[in-house]
Coordinates of C-alpha atoms and ligand atoms in Angstrom, one line a residue:
M101 CA 94.3 101.3 38.5
C102 CA 93.8 99.9 42.0
G103 CA 90.6 98.9 43.6
I104 CA 89.5 99.4 47.2
I105 CA 86.7 97.8 49.2
G106 CA 85.2 98.1 52.7
F107 CA 82.6 96.2 54.7
A108 CA 81.3 97.5 58.0
G109 CA 79.0 95.6 60.4
K110 CA 78.9 92.4 62.4
S111 CA 77.8 90.3 59.5
T112 CA 81.1 91.0 57.7
R113 CA 82.7 87.8 56.5
L114 CA 86.3 87.9 55.3
S115 CA 85.7 85.2 52.8
T116 CA 82.9 87.3 51.3
L117 CA 85.1 90.4 51.3
L118 CA 87.8 88.5 49.5
D119 CA 85.3 87.3 46.9
S120 CA 84.2 90.9 46.4
L121 CA 87.8 92.0 46.2
R122 CA 88.5 89.4 43.5
K123 CA 85.8 91.1 41.4
L124 CA 88.0 94.3 41.3
E125 CA 91.0 92.4 39.9
Y126 CA 90.0 93.2 36.3
R127 CA 91.2 96.8 37.2
G128 CA 94.7 95.3 37.5
S129 CA 96.2 93.3 40.3
D130 CA 99.8 92.7 41.1
S131 CA 99.3 92.5 44.9
A132 CA 96.5 92.4 47.4
G133 CA 95.8 92.9 51.1
V134 CA 93.2 93.2 53.8
A135 CA 92.9 94.6 57.3
Y136 CA 90.1 93.9 59.7
I137 CA 88.9 94.3 63.3
N138 CA 88.3 91.0 65.0
S139 CA 86.0 90.0 67.9
S140 CA 88.7 91.1 70.4
N141 CA 88.9 94.5 68.7
Q142 CA 92.4 93.8 67.4
L143 CA 93.5 95.2 64.1
I144 CA 94.8 92.3 61.8
S145 CA 96.3 92.8 58.4
A146 CA 97.6 90.5 55.7
K147 CA 99.1 91.3 52.3
T148 CA 100.6 89.4 49.4
V149 CA 102.2 89.8 46.0
G150 CA 99.9 88.3 43.4
T151 CA 96.1 88.0 43.4
T152 CA 93.5 87.9 46.1
E153 CA 93.5 84.1 45.8
K154 CA 96.6 83.8 48.0
L155 CA 95.2 86.0 50.8
M156 CA 92.8 83.5 52.4
D157 CA 95.8 81.1 53.1
L158 CA 97.5 83.9 55.0
L159 CA 94.7 84.6 57.4
P160 CA 94.3 82.7 60.7
D161 CA 91.8 79.8 60.9
K162 CA 88.4 81.0 61.7
A163 CA 89.3 84.5 60.7
D164 CA 85.8 84.8 59.4
A165 CA 84.2 84.7 62.9
G166 CA 83.6 87.9 64.7
V167 CA 84.9 90.4 62.1
T168 CA 83.2 93.7 62.5
A169 CA 84.8 95.8 59.9
A170 CA 87.2 95.1 57.0
I171 CA 89.0 96.9 54.2
G172 CA 90.7 95.4 51.2
H173 CA 92.9 96.5 48.3
S174 CA 93.8 95.1 44.9
R175 CA 96.9 97.0 43.8
W176 CA 98.2 97.9 40.4
A177 CA 101.6 99.6 41.1
T178 CA 102.3 103.2 40.3
H179 CA 104.7 104.3 43.1
G180 CA 107.0 101.5 44.1
E181 CA 107.3 98.1 42.6
P182 CA 104.8 95.3 43.2
S183 CA 105.9 93.8 46.6
K184 CA 104.5 92.8 49.9
K185 CA 105.8 96.0 51.6
N186 CA 104.2 98.2 49.0
A187 CA 100.9 96.3 49.0
H188 CA 98.0 97.9 50.9
P189 CA 96.6 98.3 53.6
H190 CA 99.2 100.7 55.1
L191 CA 99.3 101.0 58.9
D192 CA 100.2 104.0 61.1
C193 CA 103.1 103.8 63.6
S194 CA 100.9 102.7 66.4
R195 CA 99.5 99.9 64.3
N196 CA 96.0 101.0 65.5
L197 CA 94.7 102.0 62.1
A198 CA 94.9 100.8 58.5
V199 CA 94.2 102.5 55.2
V200 CA 93.7 101.5 51.6
H201 CA 93.9 104.0 48.8
N202 CA 93.2 104.3 45.1
G203 CA 94.6 107.3 43.3
I204 CA 97.8 109.3 43.2
I205 CA 99.0 111.6 46.0
E206 CA 100.9 114.3 44.2
N207 CA 102.4 116.0 47.2
F208 CA 103.4 112.8 49.0
E209 CA 107.1 113.6 48.9
D210 CA 106.6 116.9 50.8
L211 CA 104.2 115.2 53.3
R212 CA 106.5 112.3 53.8
D213 CA 109.5 114.6 54.5
R214 CA 107.4 116.5 57.0
L215 CA 106.2 113.3 58.7
L216 CA 109.7 111.8 58.8
K217 CA 110.8 115.0 60.7
R218 CA 108.2 114.2 63.2
S219 CA 109.6 110.6 63.7
H220 CA 107.0 108.7 61.7
V221 CA 108.5 105.5 60.3
F222 CA 107.7 104.5 56.7
L223 CA 107.8 100.9 55.6
S224 CA 106.9 101.2 51.9
S225 CA 107.9 103.3 48.9
T226 CA 104.2 104.2 48.1
D227 CA 102.6 107.6 48.0
S228 CA 99.7 106.1 49.9
E229 CA 101.4 105.4 53.2
V230 CA 101.5 109.1 54.1
I231 CA 97.7 108.9 54.5
A232 CA 97.9 106.4 57.4
H233 CA 100.4 108.6 59.2
L234 CA 98.5 111.8 58.5
I235 CA 95.3 110.2 60.0
E236 CA 97.4 109.1 63.0
E237 CA 98.5 112.7 63.6
S238 CA 95.0 114.1 63.4
Y239 CA 93.4 111.3 65.5
N240 CA 92.1 112.3 68.9
G241 CA 89.4 109.7 69.3
D242 CA 87.2 110.8 66.4
L243 CA 88.1 108.8 63.2
I244 CA 85.8 110.7 60.9
D245 CA 87.3 114.0 62.0
A246 CA 90.9 112.6 61.6
V247 CA 90.1 111.3 58.1
K248 CA 88.6 114.7 57.2
R249 CA 91.6 116.6 58.5
A250 CA 94.1 114.3 56.8
S251 CA 92.3 114.5 53.5
G252 CA 92.6 118.3 53.7
E253 CA 96.3 117.9 53.4
L254 CA 96.3 115.7 50.3
E255 CA 96.8 117.0 46.8
G256 CA 96.0 114.8 43.9
A257 CA 93.4 112.0 43.6
Y258 CA 92.2 109.6 46.3
A259 CA 89.5 107.2 47.3
I260 CA 90.4 106.1 50.9
A261 CA 88.9 103.5 53.3
A262 CA 90.1 103.4 56.9
V263 CA 89.5 101.1 59.9
H264 CA 90.7 101.8 63.5
K265 CA 90.8 99.2 66.3
D266 CA 89.0 101.6 68.7
H267 CA 86.1 101.8 66.2
P268 CA 84.8 98.2 65.8
G269 CA 82.1 97.9 63.2
V270 CA 83.1 101.1 61.4
V271 CA 84.7 101.9 58.1
V272 CA 85.4 105.6 57.2
V273 CA 85.8 106.5 53.5
A274 CA 86.7 109.7 51.6
R275 CA 87.0 110.6 48.0
K276 CA 88.4 113.2 45.7
G277 CA 89.2 112.5 42.0
S278 CA 89.1 108.7 42.3
P279 CA 85.7 106.8 42.1
L280 CA 84.0 105.5 45.2
V281 CA 80.6 103.9 45.6
I282 CA 78.9 103.2 48.9
A283 CA 75.8 101.3 49.8
H284 CA 74.0 99.5 52.6
D285 CA 72.5 96.1 52.3
G286 CA 70.4 96.1 55.5
S287 CA 73.0 94.7 57.8
R288 CA 76.3 96.1 56.4
G289 CA 77.8 99.2 55.0
L290 CA 79.6 98.6 51.8
A291 CA 82.2 100.7 49.9
S292 CA 84.0 100.0 46.7
S293 CA 85.9 101.6 43.8
D294 CA 83.1 100.5 41.5
V295 CA 79.7 98.8 41.6
T296 CA 81.0 95.4 40.5
P297 CA 81.4 93.8 43.9
I298 CA 78.4 95.6 45.4
I299 CA 75.7 94.5 43.1
S300 CA 75.6 91.0 44.5
Y301 CA 74.3 92.5 47.8
T302 CA 72.3 95.5 46.7
R303 CA 71.5 97.5 43.6
E304 CA 70.9 100.8 45.3
V305 CA 74.2 102.7 45.5
I306 CA 75.5 106.2 46.2
Y307 CA 78.3 107.7 44.1
L308 CA 80.2 109.9 46.5
E309 CA 81.2 113.3 45.3
D310 CA 84.6 115.0 45.5
G311 CA 85.4 116.0 49.0
D312 CA 82.8 113.7 50.6
I313 CA 83.6 111.7 53.7
A314 CA 81.3 108.8 54.8
C315 CA 81.0 106.7 57.9
L316 CA 79.6 103.1 57.3
N317 CA 78.4 100.7 60.0
A318 CA 75.7 98.1 60.6
E319 CA 73.0 100.7 61.2
G320 CA 73.5 102.8 58.1
I321 CA 75.7 105.3 56.4
S322 CA 76.2 109.0 57.0
I323 CA 77.9 111.5 54.6
L324 CA 79.7 114.8 55.3
T325 CA 81.0 117.4 53.0
T326 CA 84.5 118.7 53.1
S327 CA 83.4 121.4 55.5
G328 CA 81.9 118.8 57.9
E329 CA 78.2 119.4 57.0
P330 CA 75.9 116.4 56.8
V331 CA 74.7 115.8 53.3
D332 CA 72.4 113.5 51.4
R333 CA 73.6 112.2 48.0
P334 CA 71.2 110.7 45.5
V335 CA 70.7 106.9 45.5
S336 CA 71.1 105.3 42.0
H337 CA 69.6 102.0 41.0
I338 CA 72.0 99.7 39.1
D339 CA 70.4 97.5 36.5
W340 CA 73.6 96.1 35.0
D341 CA 74.6 92.5 35.6
E342 CA 78.1 91.8 37.0
Q343 CA 79.8 91.4 33.7
A344 CA 78.5 94.7 32.4
A345 CA 79.5 96.3 35.7
E346 CA 83.1 95.3 35.2
K347 CA 83.0 97.3 32.0
S348 CA 81.2 100.2 33.8
G349 CA 78.2 99.6 31.5
Y350 CA 80.3 99.8 28.3
D351 CA 79.8 96.9 25.8
H352 CA 83.5 96.2 25.6
F353 CA 86.7 97.0 27.5
M354 CA 88.1 98.7 24.4
L355 CA 85.3 101.2 24.4
K356 CA 85.6 101.7 28.2
E357 CA 89.3 102.4 27.8
I358 CA 88.8 104.8 24.9
F359 CA 86.4 106.8 27.2
E360 CA 88.8 106.5 30.1
Q361 CA 91.4 108.6 28.2
P362 CA 90.7 112.0 29.8
Q363 CA 91.2 110.4 33.2
A364 CA 94.2 108.4 32.1
L365 CA 95.8 111.6 30.7
R366 CA 95.1 113.4 33.9
N367 CA 96.8 110.6 35.8
T368 CA 99.8 110.9 33.4
I369 CA 100.1 114.6 34.1
A370 CA 99.4 114.3 37.9
G371 CA 102.3 115.7 39.9
R372 CA 104.4 116.3 36.8
I373 CA 103.2 119.9 35.9
R374 CA 103.7 122.3 38.8
D375 CA 103.4 126.1 38.4
S376 CA 103.5 125.5 34.7
K377 CA 106.8 123.7 35.0
I378 CA 107.3 120.1 33.8
V379 CA 108.8 118.0 36.6
L380 CA 110.2 114.6 35.8
A381 CA 112.2 113.8 38.9
E382 CA 112.9 110.3 37.4
L383 CA 115.4 112.0 35.0
S384 CA 117.6 113.6 37.7
S385 CA 120.2 110.7 37.8
I386 CA 120.8 111.0 34.0
E387 CA 120.4 114.8 33.5
Q388 CA 124.0 115.3 32.6
H389 CA 123.9 112.6 29.9
I390 CA 120.8 114.1 28.4
Q391 CA 122.4 117.5 28.3
K392 CA 125.5 116.2 26.5
A393 CA 123.7 113.7 24.2
E394 CA 124.4 114.1 20.5
S395 CA 121.6 111.7 19.5
V396 CA 118.5 110.0 20.9
K397 CA 117.8 106.4 19.7
I398 CA 114.1 105.6 20.0
V399 CA 113.0 101.9 20.0
A400 CA 109.5 100.4 20.1
C401 CA 107.0 98.2 18.3
G402 CA 103.5 98.6 17.0
T403 CA 101.5 101.4 18.5
S404 CA 104.4 102.4 20.8
Y405 CA 106.5 102.9 17.6
H406 CA 103.8 105.3 16.3
A407 CA 104.1 107.3 19.5
G408 CA 107.9 107.2 19.0
L409 CA 107.5 108.7 15.5
V410 CA 105.6 111.7 17.0
F411 CA 108.2 112.0 19.8
K412 CA 111.1 112.0 17.3
R413 CA 109.6 114.9 15.3
F414 CA 108.7 117.0 18.3
L415 CA 112.1 116.3 19.9
E416 CA 114.0 117.4 16.9
E417 CA 112.0 120.6 16.5
N418 CA 112.4 121.6 20.1
A419 CA 115.6 120.1 21.4
G420 CA 117.8 120.5 18.3
V421 CA 119.1 117.0 18.9
S422 CA 119.1 114.3 16.2
A423 CA 116.7 111.5 16.9
E424 CA 116.6 108.1 15.2
I425 CA 113.8 105.6 15.4
D426 CA 113.3 102.1 14.2
V427 CA 111.0 99.2 15.1
A428 CA 112.8 97.0 17.7
S429 CA 112.7 93.9 15.5
E430 CA 114.9 95.7 13.0
F431 CA 116.9 98.0 15.3
R432 CA 118.2 95.2 17.4
Y433 CA 119.9 93.6 14.4
R434 CA 121.6 96.8 13.2
K435 CA 125.2 97.3 14.0
N436 CA 127.0 100.3 15.5
V437 CA 123.7 102.2 16.3
C438 CA 124.7 103.5 19.8
D439 CA 127.7 105.3 21.1
A440 CA 128.8 107.0 24.3
N441 CA 127.0 110.2 23.2
S442 CA 123.6 108.6 22.6
V443 CA 120.6 108.2 24.9
I444 CA 118.1 105.4 24.4
V445 CA 114.4 105.9 24.8
A446 CA 112.5 102.6 24.8
I447 CA 108.7 102.7 24.6
S448 CA 106.6 99.8 25.6
Q449 CA 103.2 99.9 27.4
S450 CA 103.6 96.4 28.7
G451 CA 107.3 96.6 29.4
E452 CA 107.6 93.0 28.2
T453 CA 108.0 93.2 24.4
A454 CA 110.7 90.8 23.5
D455 CA 112.3 92.7 20.6
T456 CA 112.4 96.0 22.6
L457 CA 114.0 94.2 25.5
E458 CA 116.6 92.5 23.3
F459 CA 117.6 95.9 21.8
L460 CA 118.2 97.2 25.2
R461 CA 120.2 94.2 26.3
K462 CA 122.4 94.5 23.3
N463 CA 122.9 98.3 23.2
R464 CA 122.3 99.7 26.7
K465 CA 126.0 99.4 27.7
N466 CA 127.1 101.3 24.5
C467 CA 125.1 104.4 25.2
S468 CA 125.3 107.0 27.9
A469 CA 121.8 106.5 29.4
S470 CA 118.6 104.7 28.8
I471 CA 115.0 105.6 29.6
A472 CA 111.9 103.4 29.5
V473 CA 108.5 104.8 28.9
T474 CA 106.0 102.2 30.1
N475 CA 102.7 101.6 31.8
T476 CA 103.8 98.7 33.9
V477 CA 105.7 99.2 37.2
G478 CA 107.9 96.2 37.9
S479 CA 107.9 95.1 34.3
T480 CA 111.1 93.6 32.8
I481 CA 112.0 96.8 30.8
T482 CA 112.4 98.7 34.1
R483 CA 115.3 96.4 35.0
E484 CA 117.0 96.9 31.6
V485 CA 117.2 100.8 31.8
D486 CA 118.7 103.5 33.9
T487 CA 115.4 105.1 34.7
S488 CA 111.7 104.6 33.9
L489 CA 108.8 107.0 33.3
F490 CA 105.4 105.5 34.0
L491 CA 102.3 106.4 32.1
N492 CA 100.0 105.8 35.2
A493 CA 97.2 105.2 32.6
G494 CA 95.7 102.2 34.5
P495 CA 95.6 98.7 33.2
E496 CA 94.5 98.2 29.6
I497 CA 92.6 95.0 29.1
G498 CA 91.5 95.4 25.4
V499 CA 94.3 94.0 23.2
A500 CA 94.2 97.2 21.1
A501 CA 96.3 99.9 22.7
T502 CA 94.1 103.0 23.2
K503 CA 94.5 105.0 26.4
T504 CA 98.1 103.9 26.7
Y505 CA 98.8 105.4 23.3
T506 CA 97.6 108.8 24.1
A507 CA 99.2 108.6 27.5
Q508 CA 102.5 107.7 25.8
L509 CA 102.2 110.7 23.5
L510 CA 101.5 113.0 26.5
L511 CA 104.5 111.7 28.5
L512 CA 106.8 111.8 25.5
Y513 CA 105.9 115.4 24.9
M514 CA 106.8 116.1 28.5
L515 CA 110.1 114.2 28.1
A516 CA 110.9 116.0 24.9
I517 CA 110.4 119.4 26.6
R518 CA 112.6 118.4 29.5
I519 CA 115.3 117.2 27.2
A520 CA 114.9 120.5 25.2
Q521 CA 115.3 122.5 28.4
T522 CA 118.6 120.9 29.2
R523 CA 119.7 122.1 25.8
G524 CA 118.6 125.7 25.8
L525 CA 114.8 125.7 25.3
S526 CA 113.7 128.9 27.0
E527 CA 111.8 128.7 30.3
E528 CA 109.0 130.8 28.8
K529 CA 108.6 128.4 25.8
A530 CA 108.7 125.4 28.1
K531 CA 106.0 126.9 30.4
D532 CA 103.9 127.7 27.3
H533 CA 104.1 124.1 26.2
A534 CA 103.3 122.8 29.8
R535 CA 100.2 125.0 30.0
T536 CA 99.0 123.7 26.6
L537 CA 99.6 120.1 27.8
S538 CA 97.6 120.7 31.0
G539 CA 94.6 121.5 28.8
I540 CA 94.7 118.3 26.7
P541 CA 92.6 116.0 29.0
A542 CA 89.7 118.4 28.8
I543 CA 89.9 118.8 25.0
V544 CA 89.9 115.0 24.6
E545 CA 87.0 114.7 27.0
K546 CA 84.9 117.2 25.0
A547 CA 85.9 115.6 21.7
L548 CA 84.9 112.1 22.7
V549 CA 81.2 113.1 23.0
S550 CA 80.8 113.8 19.2
A551 CA 83.6 111.5 18.1
D552 CA 81.6 108.4 19.1
R553 CA 78.5 109.4 17.1
E554 CA 80.4 110.7 14.0
T555 CA 82.7 107.8 13.6
R556 CA 79.8 105.3 13.9
I557 CA 78.0 107.1 11.1
I558 CA 81.1 106.7 8.9
A559 CA 81.7 103.1 10.0
E560 CA 78.1 102.3 8.9
L561 CA 78.9 103.6 5.4
F562 CA 82.0 101.5 5.1
R563 CA 81.2 98.4 7.2
N564 CA 81.5 96.1 4.2
T565 CA 84.7 97.5 2.7
R566 CA 87.6 95.1 2.3
D567 CA 90.3 97.7 2.1
F568 CA 91.3 101.1 3.4
L569 CA 94.3 103.3 2.7
F570 CA 95.2 105.9 5.3
I571 CA 97.2 108.9 4.3
G572 CA 98.8 111.8 6.3
R573 CA 101.8 114.1 6.3
G574 CA 104.1 115.5 9.0
Y575 CA 102.7 114.9 12.5
S576 CA 99.7 113.2 10.9
Y577 CA 101.6 110.4 9.2
P578 CA 102.1 108.5 12.5
T579 CA 98.4 109.1 13.1
A580 CA 97.6 107.5 9.7
L581 CA 99.8 104.5 10.6
E582 CA 98.0 104.1 14.0
G583 CA 94.6 104.4 12.3
A584 CA 95.4 101.7 9.9
L585 CA 96.8 99.4 12.6
K586 CA 93.8 99.9 14.8
L587 CA 91.4 99.1 11.9
K588 CA 93.3 96.0 10.7
E589 CA 93.9 94.5 14.1
I590 CA 90.3 94.5 15.3
S591 CA 88.1 94.6 12.2
Y592 CA 90.4 92.6 9.9
V593 CA 90.0 95.2 7.1
N594 CA 93.1 95.3 4.8
A595 CA 94.3 98.7 6.0
S596 CA 97.7 100.3 5.4
A597 CA 99.1 103.8 5.6
V598 CA 101.4 105.8 3.5
Q599 CA 102.8 109.3 3.6
A600 CA 100.4 111.2 1.3
G601 CA 103.3 112.5 -0.8
E602 CA 104.1 108.8 -1.7
L603 CA 100.7 108.2 -3.2
K604 CA 101.8 108.9 -6.7
H605 CA 104.8 106.7 -6.3
G606 CA 102.8 103.5 -6.6
H607 CA 100.0 103.3 -4.0
I608 CA 97.5 105.2 -6.1
A609 CA 97.3 102.3 -8.5
L610 CA 95.2 100.5 -6.0
L611 CA 92.4 103.1 -5.9
D612 CA 89.0 102.8 -7.5
E613 CA 85.4 103.2 -6.3
S614 CA 85.7 100.2 -4.0
F615 CA 88.9 101.2 -2.3
P616 CA 88.4 104.1 0.2
V617 CA 91.0 106.4 1.5
F618 CA 91.1 107.8 5.1
A619 CA 92.9 111.1 5.0
V620 CA 94.2 112.6 8.2
A621 CA 94.5 116.3 7.3
P622 CA 94.4 119.0 10.0
S623 CA 94.6 122.6 9.1
D624 CA 98.4 122.7 9.6
F625 CA 101.3 123.4 7.3
T626 CA 100.4 120.2 5.3
K627 CA 96.9 121.4 4.5
V628 CA 97.5 122.6 0.9
K629 CA 99.4 119.6 -0.1
M630 CA 96.9 117.3 1.5
A631 CA 94.1 119.0 -0.3
S632 CA 95.7 118.2 -3.6
N633 CA 96.4 114.6 -2.6
I634 CA 92.7 114.3 -1.7
M635 CA 91.8 115.7 -5.2
E636 CA 94.1 113.0 -6.8
V637 CA 92.2 110.3 -4.8
K638 CA 88.8 111.6 -5.7
S639 CA 89.7 111.8 -9.4
R640 CA 90.3 108.0 -9.2
C641 CA 86.7 107.7 -7.9
A642 CA 87.9 106.4 -4.5
P643 CA 85.6 107.4 -1.6
V644 CA 87.3 109.7 0.9
V645 CA 86.9 110.0 4.7
L646 CA 88.5 113.1 6.0
L647 CA 89.6 113.6 9.6
T648 CA 90.4 117.3 10.0
D649 CA 89.8 120.0 12.6
D650 CA 87.4 122.9 13.3
N651 CA 89.6 125.4 11.5
A652 CA 89.6 123.5 8.2
S653 CA 87.6 124.4 5.1
F654 CA 87.9 121.3 2.9
E655 CA 85.1 120.6 0.4
D656 CA 82.0 119.3 2.0
Q657 CA 81.1 116.4 -0.4
L658 CA 83.5 114.2 1.5
S659 CA 82.7 112.3 4.7
V660 CA 84.2 114.8 7.1
I661 CA 84.9 114.5 10.8
K662 CA 86.1 117.6 12.6
A663 CA 88.2 117.3 15.7
P664 CA 88.9 120.3 17.9
F665 CA 91.6 122.6 16.5
V666 CA 95.0 122.3 18.3
S667 CA 98.6 123.2 17.4
E668 CA 100.0 120.8 14.8
W669 CA 102.2 118.9 17.2
L670 CA 99.3 118.1 19.5
Y671 CA 97.0 116.9 16.7
P672 CA 98.1 113.2 17.1
I673 CA 96.7 113.0 20.6
I674 CA 93.4 114.6 19.7
A675 CA 93.0 112.6 16.5
A676 CA 93.7 109.2 18.1
P677 CA 90.4 108.7 19.8
Y678 CA 88.6 109.3 16.5
L679 CA 90.6 106.6 14.8
Q680 CA 90.2 104.2 17.8
L681 CA 86.4 104.7 17.7
F682 CA 86.2 104.3 13.9
A683 CA 88.0 101.0 14.2
Y684 CA 85.9 100.0 17.2
H685 CA 82.6 100.7 15.4
M686 CA 83.8 98.9 12.2
A687 CA 84.6 95.8 14.3
V688 CA 81.3 95.8 16.2
L689 CA 79.3 96.4 12.9
R690 CA 81.1 93.4 11.4
E691 CA 80.1 91.4 14.5
L692 CA 83.6 90.9 15.7
D693 CA 84.8 91.1 19.4
P694 CA 87.2 94.1 19.6
D695 CA 88.5 92.9 22.9
R696 CA 89.8 89.6 21.6
P697 CA 91.1 90.0 18.1
R698 CA 92.2 86.7 16.5
N699 CA 95.9 85.8 16.5
L700 CA 97.0 88.7 18.8
A701 CA 98.3 88.9 22.3
K702 CA 98.4 91.9 24.7
S703 CA 102.1 91.4 25.5
V704 CA 104.3 90.1 22.7
T705 CA 106.9 88.3 24.8
V706 CA 108.2 86.1 22.0
E707 CA 110.4 87.3 19.1
Ligands
LIG1429 C1 98.5 97.9 19.5 O1 97.1 98.0 19.4 C2 99.0 96.5 19.5 N1 98.3 95.7 20.5 C3 100.5 96.3 19.4 O2 100.9 96.9 18.2 C4 101.4 96.9 20.5 O3 101.4 98.3 20.5 C5 102.8 96.3 20.4 O4 102.8 94.9 20.5 C6 103.8 96.9 21.3 O5 103.5 96.6 22.6 P1 104.2 97.3 23.9 O6 103.8 98.7 23.8 O7 103.6 96.6 25.0 O8 105.6 97.1 23.7

């Protein structure tokens, strides 16, 4: 998730702009850049790999003096690896204008082809660079009009800020789908991806709406709608401090990231479902191998492993290919696991997990193709595979994987459907699945509203428990595993998970009135069997929490949470936020910091 910033007006200081840009780095930062108009009305730009810290050294001495307008960018790669050439700002061919962008331009390939035919020269592999060239094409002396016309060609999500050497003291911004806040502090117009950098200058801000274009200068700000009509947007007063602003007002990054899931899922889908067809262009180089594969080997750790378990089941049901999964720390030591007819799918949000990487290093050459599913462009895993699929979920700061888990599930469903299509899944069925997947972000969005309240009530009931056993069957067994992992890692409750059918084979001996069971039991084919497992639990006097769905009719004396009803294969993605929130509330009620659980690291780079 990138961050953009813009300052307009003679009192602009680059050092101040860079300080403000630094405040956006919590959103993720693998490279950074600025462009500004100096006192001689020249456009100067500087970019670097790494954080904003390095940028100041790249700028000429006294760069601060006479700057009239400046834009900055903190990048977290989605299209193109982290590198100087891919860092923003991007310039047009004439080098008269510079643009920074946050979001994903879904039709950038079409736009780039068209612009290339008209002799534009591209220097980066980003989707964003098309914006600079589109504005250049539309420019006839009026920067606002050019940004407006260029925006009209963009599909996807964007927050843009642009400066032009013929418009000293001016920054023009536009937004659709990506956040953008503007403000005026009396002498400068300010724009930013969020309020964090702005609140040191003013607490009165305007949240632009989709389609808005705004012009900022020393005198003030003016806003136009898509159709070019002037419009007033309400001014909001911010009473958060800077630390709270980083978390958009949430108490913890984990909670913020749980609530970011609808947007993260939209970003995962962006550009990948077109006319009800799933498009994963990244697979084109290995399509033949996928088609001929006799088996798929899935490797991952922790939460990523749970996503892999769901993938295995869905893949087998739809693609008719055998799929094997193991945790990387075991899989890497097994012998003869891959052959020339197998394809590896390695799942790792960080792309840096040591055991997963070692499995790839050992086995990659023995299989016909390898795919990484990761959230981190430029991570080590992307160099160890034939092709990578990126989650585009934005950086995850909380140690507990939340939005990256649901984004993994979504992308893995898409991958499974594409694999199935090469092996005979009908186009109609594939389209059906694609349409269903398109609706998932909205269902998660709706579910989150009540999930927060309901899980908190249950957490209050169980805040002092020492143990929890999670049970599930079918697609809900990985969900039970994930629920137990979330709970143990941030609330330190002794939580484990077992397939509900295994209860009688030993685990039930643990249960009594002080040992609660969390049953994940949607109204799918497992419902009847789950109902009898729950009876077994209750007859041992163990308290039961039931996570089910709107269609279920389980007895009501249990602590019941009802998620929206969806097809059984999709339930893991709908159920996950409930389990994340339950774990979160348990941690907070136990006065623990969910963002920094003891003994854990975000990337496990050691074996
Ligand atoms: C999940 O909440 C954990 N932080 C952990 O299990 C994590 O999923 C695991 O370490 C794998 O990480 P990866 O996805 O970056 O490879």
